[in-house]
XYZ file of N, CA and C in Angstrom:
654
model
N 0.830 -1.202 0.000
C 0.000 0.000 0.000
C 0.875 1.267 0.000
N 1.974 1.427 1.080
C 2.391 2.057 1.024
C 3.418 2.790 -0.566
N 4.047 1.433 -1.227
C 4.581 1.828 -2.947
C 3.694 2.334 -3.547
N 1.990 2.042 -3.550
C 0.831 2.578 -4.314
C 1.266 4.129 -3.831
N 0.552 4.066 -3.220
C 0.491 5.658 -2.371
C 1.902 6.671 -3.100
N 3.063 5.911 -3.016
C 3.795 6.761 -2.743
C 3.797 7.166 -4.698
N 3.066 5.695 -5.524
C 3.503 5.706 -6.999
C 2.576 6.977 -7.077
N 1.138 6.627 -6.904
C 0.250 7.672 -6.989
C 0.461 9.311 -6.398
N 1.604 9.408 -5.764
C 1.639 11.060 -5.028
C 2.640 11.447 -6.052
N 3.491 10.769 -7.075
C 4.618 10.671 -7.830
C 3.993 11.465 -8.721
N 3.082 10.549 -9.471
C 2.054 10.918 -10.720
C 1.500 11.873 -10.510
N 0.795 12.340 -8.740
C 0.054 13.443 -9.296
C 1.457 14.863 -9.357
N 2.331 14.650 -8.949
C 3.426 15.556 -8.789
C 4.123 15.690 -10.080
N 3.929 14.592 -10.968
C 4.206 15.089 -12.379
C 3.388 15.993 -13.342
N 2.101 15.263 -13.035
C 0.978 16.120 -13.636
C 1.488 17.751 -13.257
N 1.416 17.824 -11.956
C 1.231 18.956 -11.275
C 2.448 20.228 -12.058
N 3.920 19.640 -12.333
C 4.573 19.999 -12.825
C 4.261 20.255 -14.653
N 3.902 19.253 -15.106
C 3.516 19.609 -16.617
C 2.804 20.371 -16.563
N 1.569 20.854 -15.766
C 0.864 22.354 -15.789
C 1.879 22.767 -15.452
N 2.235 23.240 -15.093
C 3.176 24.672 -14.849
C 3.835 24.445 -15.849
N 4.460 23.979 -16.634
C 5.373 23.572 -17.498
C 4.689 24.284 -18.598
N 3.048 23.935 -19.139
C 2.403 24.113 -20.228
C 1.830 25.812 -19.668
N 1.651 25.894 -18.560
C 1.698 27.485 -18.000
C 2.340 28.151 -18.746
N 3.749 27.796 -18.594
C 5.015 28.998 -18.677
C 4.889 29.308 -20.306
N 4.743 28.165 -20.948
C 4.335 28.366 -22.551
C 3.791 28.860 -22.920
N 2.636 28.620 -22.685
C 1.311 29.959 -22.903
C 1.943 31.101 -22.466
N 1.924 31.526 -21.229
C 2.287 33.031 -20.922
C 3.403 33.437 -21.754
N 4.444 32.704 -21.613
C 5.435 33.509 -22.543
C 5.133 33.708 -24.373
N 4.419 32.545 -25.074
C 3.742 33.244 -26.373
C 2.992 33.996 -26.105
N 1.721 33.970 -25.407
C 1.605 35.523 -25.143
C 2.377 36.811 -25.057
N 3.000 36.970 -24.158
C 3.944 37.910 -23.786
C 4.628 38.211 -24.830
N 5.468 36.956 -25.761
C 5.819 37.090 -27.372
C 5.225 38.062 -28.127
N 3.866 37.572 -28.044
C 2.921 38.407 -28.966
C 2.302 39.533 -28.379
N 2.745 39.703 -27.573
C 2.336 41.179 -26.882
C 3.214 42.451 -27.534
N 4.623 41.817 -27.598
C 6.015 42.763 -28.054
C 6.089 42.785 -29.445
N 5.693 42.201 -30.201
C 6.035 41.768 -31.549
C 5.244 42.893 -32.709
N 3.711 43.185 -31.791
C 2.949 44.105 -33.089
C 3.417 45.365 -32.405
N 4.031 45.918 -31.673
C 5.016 47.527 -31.742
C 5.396 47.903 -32.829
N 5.996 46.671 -33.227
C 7.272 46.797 -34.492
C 6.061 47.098 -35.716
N 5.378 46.374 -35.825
C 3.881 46.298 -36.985
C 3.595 47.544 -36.781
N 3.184 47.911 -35.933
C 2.044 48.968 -35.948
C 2.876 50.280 -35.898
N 3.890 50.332 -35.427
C 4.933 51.874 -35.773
C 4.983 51.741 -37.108
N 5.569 50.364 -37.649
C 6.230 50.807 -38.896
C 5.178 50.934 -40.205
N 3.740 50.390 -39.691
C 2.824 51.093 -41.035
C 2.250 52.079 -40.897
N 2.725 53.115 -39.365
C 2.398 54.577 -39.560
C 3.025 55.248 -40.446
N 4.583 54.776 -40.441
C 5.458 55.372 -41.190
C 4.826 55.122 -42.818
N 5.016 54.030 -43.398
C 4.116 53.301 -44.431
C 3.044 54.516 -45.085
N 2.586 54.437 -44.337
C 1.240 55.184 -44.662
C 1.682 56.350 -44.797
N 2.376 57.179 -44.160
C 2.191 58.783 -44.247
C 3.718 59.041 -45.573
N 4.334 58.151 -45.981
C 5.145 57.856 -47.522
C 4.141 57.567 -48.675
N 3.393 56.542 -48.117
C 2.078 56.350 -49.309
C 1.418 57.707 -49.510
N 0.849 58.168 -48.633
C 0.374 59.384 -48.953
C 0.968 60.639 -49.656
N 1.951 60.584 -49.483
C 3.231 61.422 -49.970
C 3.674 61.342 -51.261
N 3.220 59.699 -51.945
C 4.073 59.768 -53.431
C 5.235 59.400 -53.224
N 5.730 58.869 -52.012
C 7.422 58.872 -51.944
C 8.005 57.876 -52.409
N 8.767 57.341 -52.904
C 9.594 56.076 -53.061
C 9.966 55.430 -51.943
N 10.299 55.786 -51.191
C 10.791 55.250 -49.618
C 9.778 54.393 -49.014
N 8.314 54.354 -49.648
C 7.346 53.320 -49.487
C 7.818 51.752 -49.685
N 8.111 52.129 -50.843
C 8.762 50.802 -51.883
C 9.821 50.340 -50.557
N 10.727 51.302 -50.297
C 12.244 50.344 -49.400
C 12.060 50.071 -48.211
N 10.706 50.889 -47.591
C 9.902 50.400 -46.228
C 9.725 49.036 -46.393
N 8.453 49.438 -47.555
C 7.934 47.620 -47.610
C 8.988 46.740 -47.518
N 10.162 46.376 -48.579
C 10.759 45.808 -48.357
C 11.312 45.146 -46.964
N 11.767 46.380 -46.467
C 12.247 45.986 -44.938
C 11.606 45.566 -44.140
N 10.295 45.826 -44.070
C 9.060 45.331 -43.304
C 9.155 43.957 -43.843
N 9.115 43.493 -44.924
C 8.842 42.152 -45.567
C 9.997 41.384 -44.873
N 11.356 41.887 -45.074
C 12.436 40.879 -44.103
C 12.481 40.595 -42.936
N 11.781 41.910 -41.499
C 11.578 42.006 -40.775
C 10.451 41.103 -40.182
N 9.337 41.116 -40.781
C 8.434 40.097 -40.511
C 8.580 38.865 -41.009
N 8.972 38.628 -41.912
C 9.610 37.116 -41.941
C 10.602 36.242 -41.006
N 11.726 37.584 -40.369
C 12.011 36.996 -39.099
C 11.005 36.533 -38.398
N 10.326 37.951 -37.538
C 9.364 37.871 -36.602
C 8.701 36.519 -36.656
N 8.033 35.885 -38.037
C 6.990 34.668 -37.980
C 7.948 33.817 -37.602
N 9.079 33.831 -38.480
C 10.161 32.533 -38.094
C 10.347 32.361 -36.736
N 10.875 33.194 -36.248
C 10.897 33.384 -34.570
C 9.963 33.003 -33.824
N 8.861 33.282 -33.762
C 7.374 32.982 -33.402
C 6.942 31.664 -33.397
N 7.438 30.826 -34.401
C 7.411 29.208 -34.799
C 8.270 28.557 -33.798
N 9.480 28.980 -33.589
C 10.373 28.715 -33.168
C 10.100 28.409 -31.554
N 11.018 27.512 -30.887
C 10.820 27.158 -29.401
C 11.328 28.564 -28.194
N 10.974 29.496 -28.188
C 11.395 30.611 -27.285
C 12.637 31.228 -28.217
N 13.597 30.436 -28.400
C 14.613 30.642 -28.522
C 14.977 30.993 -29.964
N 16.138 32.001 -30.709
C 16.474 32.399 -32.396
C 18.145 32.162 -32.448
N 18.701 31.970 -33.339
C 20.042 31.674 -33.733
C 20.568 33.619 -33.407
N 21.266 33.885 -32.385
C 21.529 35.018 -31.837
C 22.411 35.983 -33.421
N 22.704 35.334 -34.313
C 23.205 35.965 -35.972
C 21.872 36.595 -36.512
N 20.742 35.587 -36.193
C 19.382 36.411 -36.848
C 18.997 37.470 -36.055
N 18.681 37.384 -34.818
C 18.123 38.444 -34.158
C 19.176 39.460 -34.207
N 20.556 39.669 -34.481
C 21.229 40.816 -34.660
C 21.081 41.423 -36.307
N 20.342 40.873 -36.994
C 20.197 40.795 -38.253
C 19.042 41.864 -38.645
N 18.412 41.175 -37.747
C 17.100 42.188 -37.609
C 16.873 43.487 -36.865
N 18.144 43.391 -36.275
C 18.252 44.836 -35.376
C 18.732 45.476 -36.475
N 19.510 44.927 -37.122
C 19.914 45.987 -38.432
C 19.175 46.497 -39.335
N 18.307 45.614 -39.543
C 17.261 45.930 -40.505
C 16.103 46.956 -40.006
N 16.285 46.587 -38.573
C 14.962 47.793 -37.853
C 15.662 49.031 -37.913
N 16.938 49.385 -37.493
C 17.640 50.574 -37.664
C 17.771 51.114 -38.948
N 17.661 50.290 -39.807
C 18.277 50.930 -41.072
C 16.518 51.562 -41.768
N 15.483 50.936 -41.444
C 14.276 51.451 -41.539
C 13.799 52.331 -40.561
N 14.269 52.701 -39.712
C 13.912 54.166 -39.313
C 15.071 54.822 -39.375
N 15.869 54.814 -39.812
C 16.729 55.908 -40.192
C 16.812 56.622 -41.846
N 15.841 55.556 -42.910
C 15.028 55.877 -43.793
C 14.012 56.803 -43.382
N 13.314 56.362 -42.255
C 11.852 57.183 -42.319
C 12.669 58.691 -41.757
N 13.451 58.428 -41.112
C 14.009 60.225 -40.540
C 14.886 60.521 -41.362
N 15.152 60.397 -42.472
C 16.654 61.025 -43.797
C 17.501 60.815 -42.893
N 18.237 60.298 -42.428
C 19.198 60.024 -41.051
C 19.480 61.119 -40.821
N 18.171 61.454 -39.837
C 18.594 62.833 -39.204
C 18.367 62.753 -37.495
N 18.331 61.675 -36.973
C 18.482 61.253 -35.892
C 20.255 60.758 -35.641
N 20.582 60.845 -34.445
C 21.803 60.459 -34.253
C 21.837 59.285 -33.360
N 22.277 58.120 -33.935
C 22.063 56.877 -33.105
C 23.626 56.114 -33.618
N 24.248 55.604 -32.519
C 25.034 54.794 -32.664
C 25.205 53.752 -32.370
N 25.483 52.859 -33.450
C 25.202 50.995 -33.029
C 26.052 50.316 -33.166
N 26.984 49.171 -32.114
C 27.903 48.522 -32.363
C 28.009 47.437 -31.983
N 28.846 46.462 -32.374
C 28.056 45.031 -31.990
C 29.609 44.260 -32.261
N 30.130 44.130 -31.314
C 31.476 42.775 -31.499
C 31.116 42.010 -30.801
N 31.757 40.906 -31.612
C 31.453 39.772 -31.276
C 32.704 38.795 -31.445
N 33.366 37.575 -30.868
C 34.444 36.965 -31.111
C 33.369 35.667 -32.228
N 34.541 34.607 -32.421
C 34.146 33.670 -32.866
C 33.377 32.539 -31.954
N 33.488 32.637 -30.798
C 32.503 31.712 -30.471
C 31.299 31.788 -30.099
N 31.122 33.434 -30.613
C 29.129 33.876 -30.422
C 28.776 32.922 -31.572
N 29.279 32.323 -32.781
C 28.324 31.691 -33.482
C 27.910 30.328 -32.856
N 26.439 30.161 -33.309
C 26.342 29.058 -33.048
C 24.794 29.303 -31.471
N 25.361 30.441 -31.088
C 24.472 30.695 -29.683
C 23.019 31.483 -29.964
N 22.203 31.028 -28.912
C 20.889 31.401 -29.519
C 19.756 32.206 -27.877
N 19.540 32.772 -28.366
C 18.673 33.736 -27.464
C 17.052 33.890 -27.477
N 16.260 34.233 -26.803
C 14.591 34.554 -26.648
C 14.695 35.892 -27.700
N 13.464 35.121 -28.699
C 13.722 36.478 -29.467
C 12.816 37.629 -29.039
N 13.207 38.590 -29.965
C 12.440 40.239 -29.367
C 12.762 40.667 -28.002
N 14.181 40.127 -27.291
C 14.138 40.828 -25.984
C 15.308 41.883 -26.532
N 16.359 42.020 -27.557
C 17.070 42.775 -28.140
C 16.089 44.105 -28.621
N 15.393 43.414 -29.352
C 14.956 44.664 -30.614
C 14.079 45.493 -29.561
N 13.856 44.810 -28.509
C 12.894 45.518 -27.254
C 13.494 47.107 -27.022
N 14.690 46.697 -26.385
C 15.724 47.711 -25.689
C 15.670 48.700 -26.874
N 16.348 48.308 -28.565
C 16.516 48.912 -29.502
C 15.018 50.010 -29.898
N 13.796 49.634 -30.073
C 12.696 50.365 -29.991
C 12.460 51.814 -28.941
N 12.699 51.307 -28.016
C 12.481 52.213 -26.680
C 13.416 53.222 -26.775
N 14.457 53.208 -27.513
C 15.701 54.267 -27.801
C 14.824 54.950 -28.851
N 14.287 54.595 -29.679
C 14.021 55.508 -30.757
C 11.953 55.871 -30.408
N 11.248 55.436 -29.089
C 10.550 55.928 -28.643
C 10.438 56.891 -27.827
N 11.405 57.176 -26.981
C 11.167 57.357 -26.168
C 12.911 58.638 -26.078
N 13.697 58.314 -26.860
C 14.903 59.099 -27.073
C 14.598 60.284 -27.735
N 15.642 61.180 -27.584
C 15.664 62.479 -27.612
C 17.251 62.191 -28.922
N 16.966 62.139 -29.940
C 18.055 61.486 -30.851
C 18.620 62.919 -32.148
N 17.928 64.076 -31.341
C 18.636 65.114 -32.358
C 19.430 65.883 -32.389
N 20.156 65.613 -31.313
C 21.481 66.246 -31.310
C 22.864 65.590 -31.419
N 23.481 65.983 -32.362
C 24.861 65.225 -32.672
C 25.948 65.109 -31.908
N 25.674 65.931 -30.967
C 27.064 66.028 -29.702
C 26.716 65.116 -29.086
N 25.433 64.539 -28.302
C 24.647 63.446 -27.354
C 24.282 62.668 -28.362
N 24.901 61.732 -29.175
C 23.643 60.761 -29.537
C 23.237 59.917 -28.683
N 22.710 58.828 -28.938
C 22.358 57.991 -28.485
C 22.778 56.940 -28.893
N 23.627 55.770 -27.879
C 24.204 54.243 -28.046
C 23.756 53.447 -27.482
N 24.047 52.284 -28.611
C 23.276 51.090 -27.975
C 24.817 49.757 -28.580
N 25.394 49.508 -27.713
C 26.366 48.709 -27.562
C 26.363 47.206 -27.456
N 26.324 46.545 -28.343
C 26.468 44.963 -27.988
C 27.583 43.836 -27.837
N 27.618 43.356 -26.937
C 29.253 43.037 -26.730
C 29.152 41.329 -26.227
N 29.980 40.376 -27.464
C 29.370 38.598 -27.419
C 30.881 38.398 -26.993
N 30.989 37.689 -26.148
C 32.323 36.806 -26.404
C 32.135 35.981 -25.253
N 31.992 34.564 -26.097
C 31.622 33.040 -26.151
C 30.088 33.176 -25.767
N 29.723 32.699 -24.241
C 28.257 32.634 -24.127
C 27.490 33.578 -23.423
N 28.567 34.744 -23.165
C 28.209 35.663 -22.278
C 27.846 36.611 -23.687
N 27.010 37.632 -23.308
C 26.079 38.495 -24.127
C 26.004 39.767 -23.114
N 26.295 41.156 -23.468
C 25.774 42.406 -22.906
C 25.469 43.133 -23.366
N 24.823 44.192 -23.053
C 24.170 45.260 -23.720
C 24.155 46.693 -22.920
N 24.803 47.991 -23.422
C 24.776 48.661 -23.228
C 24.087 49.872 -23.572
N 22.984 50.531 -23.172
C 22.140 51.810 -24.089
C 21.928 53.214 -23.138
N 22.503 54.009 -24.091
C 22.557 55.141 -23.602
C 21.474 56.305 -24.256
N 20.704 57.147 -23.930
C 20.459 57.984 -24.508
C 19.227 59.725 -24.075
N 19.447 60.327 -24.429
C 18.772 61.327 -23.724
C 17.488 61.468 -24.031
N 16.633 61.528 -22.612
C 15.243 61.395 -22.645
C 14.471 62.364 -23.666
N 13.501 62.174 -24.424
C 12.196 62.854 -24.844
C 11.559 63.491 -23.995
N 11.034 64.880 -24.009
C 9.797 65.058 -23.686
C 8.522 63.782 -23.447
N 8.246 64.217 -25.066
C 7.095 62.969 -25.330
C 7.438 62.193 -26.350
N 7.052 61.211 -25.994
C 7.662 59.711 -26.899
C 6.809 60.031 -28.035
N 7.077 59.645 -29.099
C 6.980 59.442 -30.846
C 5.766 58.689 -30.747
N 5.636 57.910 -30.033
C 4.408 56.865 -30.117
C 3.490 56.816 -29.068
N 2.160 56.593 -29.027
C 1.454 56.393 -27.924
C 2.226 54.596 -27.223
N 2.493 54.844 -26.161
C 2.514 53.587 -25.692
C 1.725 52.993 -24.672
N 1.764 51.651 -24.247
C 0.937 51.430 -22.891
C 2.016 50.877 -22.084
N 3.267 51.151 -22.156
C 4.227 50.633 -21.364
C 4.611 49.409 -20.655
N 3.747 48.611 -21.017
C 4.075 47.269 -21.125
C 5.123 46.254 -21.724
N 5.999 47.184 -22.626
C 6.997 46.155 -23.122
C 8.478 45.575 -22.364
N 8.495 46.588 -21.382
C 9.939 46.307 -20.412
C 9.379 45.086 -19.404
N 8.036 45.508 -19.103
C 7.450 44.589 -18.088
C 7.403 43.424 -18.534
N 7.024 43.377 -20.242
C 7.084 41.859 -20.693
C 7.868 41.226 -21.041
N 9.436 42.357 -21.199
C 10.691 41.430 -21.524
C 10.917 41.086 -20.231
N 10.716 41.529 -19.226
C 11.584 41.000 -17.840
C 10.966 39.653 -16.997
N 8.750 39.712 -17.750
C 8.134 38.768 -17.182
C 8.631 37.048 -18.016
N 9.377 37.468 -19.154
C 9.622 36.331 -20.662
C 11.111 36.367 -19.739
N 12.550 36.808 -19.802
C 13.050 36.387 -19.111
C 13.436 35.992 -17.819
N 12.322 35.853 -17.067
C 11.971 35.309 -15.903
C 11.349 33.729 -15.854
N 10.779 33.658 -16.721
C 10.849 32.779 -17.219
C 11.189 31.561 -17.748
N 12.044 32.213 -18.968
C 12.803 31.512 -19.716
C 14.865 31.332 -18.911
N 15.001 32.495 -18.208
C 16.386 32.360 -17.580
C 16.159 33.100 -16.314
N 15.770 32.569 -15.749
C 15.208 32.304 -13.536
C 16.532 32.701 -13.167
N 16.721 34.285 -12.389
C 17.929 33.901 -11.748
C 19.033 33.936 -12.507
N 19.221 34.017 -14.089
C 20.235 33.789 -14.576
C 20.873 35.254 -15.886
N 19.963 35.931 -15.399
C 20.193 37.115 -16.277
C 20.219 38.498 -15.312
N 20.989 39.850 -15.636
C 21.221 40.877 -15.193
C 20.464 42.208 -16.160
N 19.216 42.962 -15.509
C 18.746 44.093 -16.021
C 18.455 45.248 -15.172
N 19.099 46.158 -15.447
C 18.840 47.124 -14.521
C 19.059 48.609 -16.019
N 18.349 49.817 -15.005
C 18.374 50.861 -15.896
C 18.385 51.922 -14.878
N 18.406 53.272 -15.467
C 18.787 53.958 -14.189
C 18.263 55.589 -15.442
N 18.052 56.595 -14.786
C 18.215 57.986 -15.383
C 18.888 59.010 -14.756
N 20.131 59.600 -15.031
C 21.044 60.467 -14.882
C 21.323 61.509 -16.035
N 21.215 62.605 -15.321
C 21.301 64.310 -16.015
C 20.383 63.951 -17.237
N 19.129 63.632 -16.616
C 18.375 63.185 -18.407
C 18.448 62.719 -18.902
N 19.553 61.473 -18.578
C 20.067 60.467 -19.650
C 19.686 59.172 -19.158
N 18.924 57.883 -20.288
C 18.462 57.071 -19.675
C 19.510 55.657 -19.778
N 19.720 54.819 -18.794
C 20.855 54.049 -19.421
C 20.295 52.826 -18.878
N 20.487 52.020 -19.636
C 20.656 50.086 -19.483
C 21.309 49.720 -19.740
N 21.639 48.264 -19.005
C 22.768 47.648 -18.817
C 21.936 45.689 -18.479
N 21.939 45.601 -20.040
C 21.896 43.448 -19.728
C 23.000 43.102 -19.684
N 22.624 41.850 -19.401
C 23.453 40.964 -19.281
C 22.930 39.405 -19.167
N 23.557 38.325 -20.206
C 22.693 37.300 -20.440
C 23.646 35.830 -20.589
N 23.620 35.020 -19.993
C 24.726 33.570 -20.723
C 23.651 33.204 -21.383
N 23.694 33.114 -22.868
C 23.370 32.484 -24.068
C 23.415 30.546 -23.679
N 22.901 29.986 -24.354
C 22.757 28.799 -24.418
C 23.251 28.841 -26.202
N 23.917 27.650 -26.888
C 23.991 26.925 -28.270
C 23.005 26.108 -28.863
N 23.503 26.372 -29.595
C 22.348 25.728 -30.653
C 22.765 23.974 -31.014
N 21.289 23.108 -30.134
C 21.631 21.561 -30.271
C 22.191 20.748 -31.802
């Protein structure tokens, strides 16, 4: 009686664990898809007010939108996790489309080393392009003496991120401020305990500082 008992308290303690297990999944595609239409819905304001315009720069939007969201779905399919080469791929591609929509007349600086053994390592996607958005929401990016940086620094499985930049008045976009809350509720998640985020504002200037050990790709 007593092996029954103890088989049966086993089982329900597995069950008990696969909910939470199938929990954390749900919430975090959610949370996924909470961050993901920012990127959508800024970039067919821009869209639209070029369409209206007659401009050509419609045409090289779309485009970029088209590479951009083809990540995004790929990512989205994907188990939490993106080959950390794509998601820096797409930071490029998001920068290089709003610095179209402003004639690069914003001042933003972006840098990204990496040794040889970042290839291969893979990260939760949209918690990068997160940080990268909020610089150009919420930044004050028109003056050339202050720009604004956003620093990425790989070597082997360690990952950091550095962003600097001077506050806005009022942000470019209506927001509901939910996206910091949902990168921090997704890596809580996904790396318990195992990641560093903090941010801070000094003389007007807003700064973050990640920090992440990457996992490889099986």
């Amino acid at each position: 009686m007593g092996i029954r008992k103890a088989k049966i308290s086993r089982q329900h303690e597995l069950q008990l664990m696969e909910q939470e297990r199938n929990q954390a999944e749900l919430e975090n595609a959610f949370l996924r898809s909470q961050i993901n239409p920012h990127l959508l819905f800024n970039t067919l304001q821009f869209i639209q007010y070029q369409v209206e315009r007659g401009s050509a720069k419609a045409v090289q939007a779309v485009q970029l939108l088209g590479e951009i969201m083809h990540y995004s779905l790929k990512a989205t399919a994907q188990n939490n996790a993106v080959p950390l080469q794509e998601e820096l791929f797409y930071i490029e591609q998001y920068v290089t489309l709003i610095r179209l929509r402003n004639d690069n007349r914003q001042f933003f600086e972006l840098t990204i080393n990496q040794d040889e053994a970042a290839a291969g390592l893979k990260l939760p996607s949209g918690i990068l392009i997160n940080f990268i958005e909020n610089i150009f929401k919420h930044g004050d990016l028109s003056i050339q003496e202050d720009p604004a940086t956003a620093h990425i620094e790989i070597h082997g499985p360690k990952l950091s991120m550095q962003v600097r930049n001077l506050k806005r008045t009022e942000p470019v976009y209506r927001t509901t401020g939910t996206g910091m809350a949902n990168v921090t509720k997704r890596l809580d998640l996904l790396y318990p305990n195992r990641y560093t985020l903090r941010s801070s504002v000094k003389n007007n200037h807003y700064h973050l500082y990640f920090e992440i050990e990457l996992n490889y790709e099986n």
